[in-house]
Short mmCIF file of C-alpha atoms in Angstrom, two decimals:
data_model
loop_
_atom_site.label_atom_id
_atom_site.label_comp_id
_atom_site.label_asym_id
_atom_site.label_seq_id
_atom_site.Cartn_x
_atom_site.Cartn_y
_atom_site.Cartn_z
CA MET C 1 55.60 91.14 234.54
CA HIS C 2 55.28 93.83 231.87
CA ARG C 3 55.92 92.76 228.28
CA PRO C 4 57.57 95.23 225.92
CA ILE C 5 55.26 96.51 223.20
CA TYR C 6 57.99 96.19 220.56
CA CYS C 7 61.36 94.62 219.86
CA TYR C 8 64.01 96.07 217.57
CA TRP C 9 67.36 95.31 216.00
CA LYS C 10 69.76 97.84 214.52
CA LYS C 11 71.28 97.47 211.03
CA VAL C 12 70.34 93.83 210.48
CA ILE C 13 70.74 94.25 206.71
CA SER C 14 73.75 95.96 205.10
CA ILE C 15 73.34 98.90 202.73
CA ASP C 16 74.55 96.74 199.81
CA SER C 17 71.89 94.14 200.60
CA ILE C 18 69.30 96.91 200.92
CA LYS C 19 70.16 98.18 197.43
CA ASP C 20 69.88 94.63 196.04
CA LEU C 21 66.56 94.12 197.86
CA ASN C 22 65.11 97.38 196.54
CA THR C 23 66.07 96.41 192.98
CA LYS C 24 64.65 92.90 193.37
CA ILE C 25 61.41 94.16 194.92
CA LYS C 26 60.88 96.86 192.28
CA LYS C 27 61.28 94.26 189.53
CA ASN C 28 58.75 91.98 191.22
CA PHE C 29 55.81 94.16 192.21
CA ILE C 30 52.54 92.29 191.95
CA PRO C 31 50.77 93.62 188.82
CA ALA C 32 47.55 95.43 189.61
CA GLY C 33 48.21 94.83 193.31
CA ARG C 34 46.33 97.22 195.53
CA ASP C 35 46.95 98.25 199.10
CA SER C 36 43.98 98.48 201.43
CA PRO C 37 44.75 101.24 203.92
CA ALA C 38 43.50 100.72 207.45
CA ILE C 39 39.94 101.81 208.17
CA ARG C 40 39.58 105.46 209.26
CA SER C 41 43.21 106.32 208.53
CA SER C 42 44.97 108.58 206.08
CA LYS C 43 47.73 107.03 203.98
CA THR C 44 49.51 109.13 201.40
CA SER C 45 52.59 106.97 200.85
CA GLN C 46 52.88 104.83 197.75
CA VAL C 47 52.52 101.10 198.44
CA LYS C 48 53.37 98.24 196.13
CA PRO C 49 52.65 94.62 197.07
CA THR C 50 55.41 92.07 196.58
CA ILE C 51 55.83 88.44 197.65
CA TYR C 52 57.98 86.86 200.32
CA GLY C 53 59.57 84.27 198.00
CA VAL C 54 61.35 87.03 196.06
CA VAL C 55 63.26 88.31 199.12
CA LYS C 56 63.15 85.54 201.71
CA ASP C 57 66.87 84.69 201.54
CA THR C 58 67.90 88.29 202.20
CA ILE C 59 65.36 89.04 204.93
CA LYS C 60 65.78 85.67 206.71
CA PRO C 61 67.87 87.25 209.52
CA CYS C 62 65.01 89.70 210.14
CA VAL C 63 62.34 86.99 210.10
CA ASP C 64 64.41 84.77 212.41
CA ARG C 65 64.79 87.61 214.92
CA GLY C 66 61.04 88.29 214.76
CA LEU C 67 60.19 84.65 215.38
CA SER C 68 62.61 84.51 218.32
CA ALA C 69 61.06 87.69 219.77
CA ASN C 70 57.60 86.14 219.45
CA GLU C 71 58.79 83.02 221.26
CA SER C 72 60.35 84.93 224.14
CA VAL C 73 57.98 87.94 224.45
CA TRP C 74 54.49 87.25 223.09
CA GLY C 75 54.14 83.51 222.52
CA TYR C 76 51.58 83.81 219.73
CA HIS C 77 50.69 80.82 217.56
CA LEU C 78 51.92 81.87 214.10
CA TYR C 79 51.51 80.29 210.70
CA PRO C 80 54.71 79.76 208.68
CA LEU C 81 55.62 82.32 206.03
CA VAL C 82 55.10 80.83 202.58
CA ASP C 83 56.67 81.94 199.30
CA ASP C 84 53.48 83.56 197.97
CA LYS C 85 52.88 85.57 201.16
CA ILE C 86 52.07 89.18 200.22
CA MET C 87 54.06 91.96 201.83
CA ASN C 88 53.87 95.72 201.37
CA TYR C 89 56.74 97.81 200.04
CA ASN C 90 56.07 101.35 201.35
CA MET C 91 57.58 104.40 199.64
CA TYR C 92 57.35 107.66 201.56
CA ARG C 93 58.30 110.91 199.82
CA PRO C 94 58.11 114.47 201.18
CA GLN C 95 54.65 115.35 202.51
CA THR C 96 53.52 111.70 202.74
CA GLU C 97 52.52 109.87 205.91
CA TYR C 98 50.34 107.14 207.39
CA SER C 99 48.07 108.25 210.24
CA TRP C 100 47.21 106.24 213.36
CA HIS C 101 45.91 102.76 212.56
CA VAL C 102 46.04 99.11 213.54
CA ASP C 103 46.79 96.23 211.18
CA VAL C 104 43.84 93.88 210.86
CA ASN C 105 42.80 91.22 208.44
CA ARG C 106 39.37 91.45 206.86
CA ASP C 107 39.31 87.69 206.26
CA ALA C 108 37.46 85.53 208.77
CA ASN C 109 39.95 82.64 208.61
CA TYR C 110 42.95 84.13 210.45
CA ASP C 111 44.21 87.21 212.27
CA MET C 112 47.31 89.33 211.89
CA LYS C 113 49.32 88.75 215.05
CA LEU C 114 52.61 90.62 214.54
CA THR C 115 53.78 93.39 212.21
CA MET C 116 57.45 93.62 211.24
CA LEU C 117 58.93 96.65 209.49
CA ILE C 118 62.31 96.58 207.76
CA ASN C 119 63.89 99.94 206.93
CA LEU C 120 65.02 99.71 203.29
CA SER C 121 65.91 103.39 202.87
CA GLU C 122 69.14 103.95 200.97
CA GLY C 123 69.81 107.49 202.18
CA LYS C 124 68.97 110.04 204.83
CA TYR C 125 65.47 111.41 205.27
CA THR C 126 63.89 113.82 207.73
CA GLY C 127 60.54 113.28 209.37
CA GLY C 128 58.94 109.90 208.85
CA LYS C 129 59.19 108.96 212.50
CA PHE C 130 57.61 105.68 213.48
CA GLU C 131 55.38 105.86 216.55
CA LEU C 132 53.33 103.43 218.60
CA PHE C 133 50.48 104.37 220.92
CA GLU C 134 49.93 102.77 224.31
CA GLY C 135 48.27 105.37 226.49
CA SER C 136 50.50 107.99 224.86
CA SER C 137 52.61 108.34 221.75
CA ILE C 138 55.94 106.46 221.84
CA GLU C 139 58.54 107.31 219.19
CA VAL C 140 60.46 104.19 218.16
CA GLU C 141 63.82 105.94 217.84
CA GLU C 142 65.56 102.62 217.16
CA PHE C 143 63.81 102.39 213.77
CA SER C 144 65.46 105.29 211.98
CA GLU C 145 68.34 103.96 209.86
CA PRO C 146 68.74 101.66 206.87
CA GLY C 147 68.68 98.01 207.92
CA ASP C 148 66.81 98.60 211.19
CA VAL C 149 63.97 96.21 212.07
CA VAL C 150 61.05 96.56 214.48
CA ILE C 151 58.28 94.09 215.38
CA PHE C 152 55.15 94.64 217.47
CA PRO C 153 51.65 93.20 217.94
CA SER C 154 49.52 94.19 214.96
CA TYR C 155 46.66 95.41 217.17
CA ILE C 156 48.77 98.26 218.62
CA ASN C 157 48.02 101.67 217.14
CA HIS C 158 50.93 102.98 215.08
CA ARG C 159 51.76 105.64 212.52
CA VAL C 160 54.42 107.22 210.32
CA THR C 161 54.71 111.00 210.70
CA PRO C 162 55.06 113.19 207.59
CA ILE C 163 58.30 113.04 205.62
CA TYR C 164 60.01 116.42 205.18
CA SER C 165 62.89 115.50 202.89
CA GLY C 166 64.47 112.42 201.32
CA THR C 167 62.89 109.04 200.73
CA ARG C 168 61.85 106.48 203.36
CA ASN C 169 61.33 102.91 202.11
CA THR C 170 60.11 100.07 204.30
CA LEU C 171 58.98 96.50 203.86
CA THR C 172 56.05 95.30 205.97
CA VAL C 173 55.87 91.61 206.86
CA TRP C 174 52.78 90.38 208.70
CA PHE C 175 52.84 87.23 210.80
CA ASN C 176 49.40 85.65 210.83
CA GLY C 177 47.90 83.00 213.05
CA PRO C 178 44.59 81.45 214.10
CA ARG C 179 41.72 83.78 215.00
CA TRP C 180 42.02 85.42 218.44
CA ARG C 181 39.88 83.60 221.01
#
């Protein structure tokens, strides 16, 4: 049986909730927080770390869907999300992108198992397509509108193509678990 490489849900969060989330996140960036782009990748978007506890009530429907997808599709052993869990708020403007990369942890105590992206854009943008790579490039067309959510194994190559116009905002939530064996 072939497992899908990603799961998605359309418009999980309303535009009003997205606006509230963006305001809440921007008021709660982690001071002096730094993003560590993936090794051998080019990342020109602006990234600000924030913490799960600030937004957990609003993104709970997304997290619940991700956990259900893990249970039915991948079956990975995942640690619970805790309030001080760091997430990345990604801001893509025209001419910014994130080249092919995988999400890995540089800590020896755990591994990133799943990556969830939540589209927090408030308006239209062009470009900024999200793609996965499994033998060939796969455009995730279902992740193109505000409130859309996608989840996939963190070890799968993925990228965001250059933005041409508008602003694309996303929130990245990583689900970690014990080291791969």
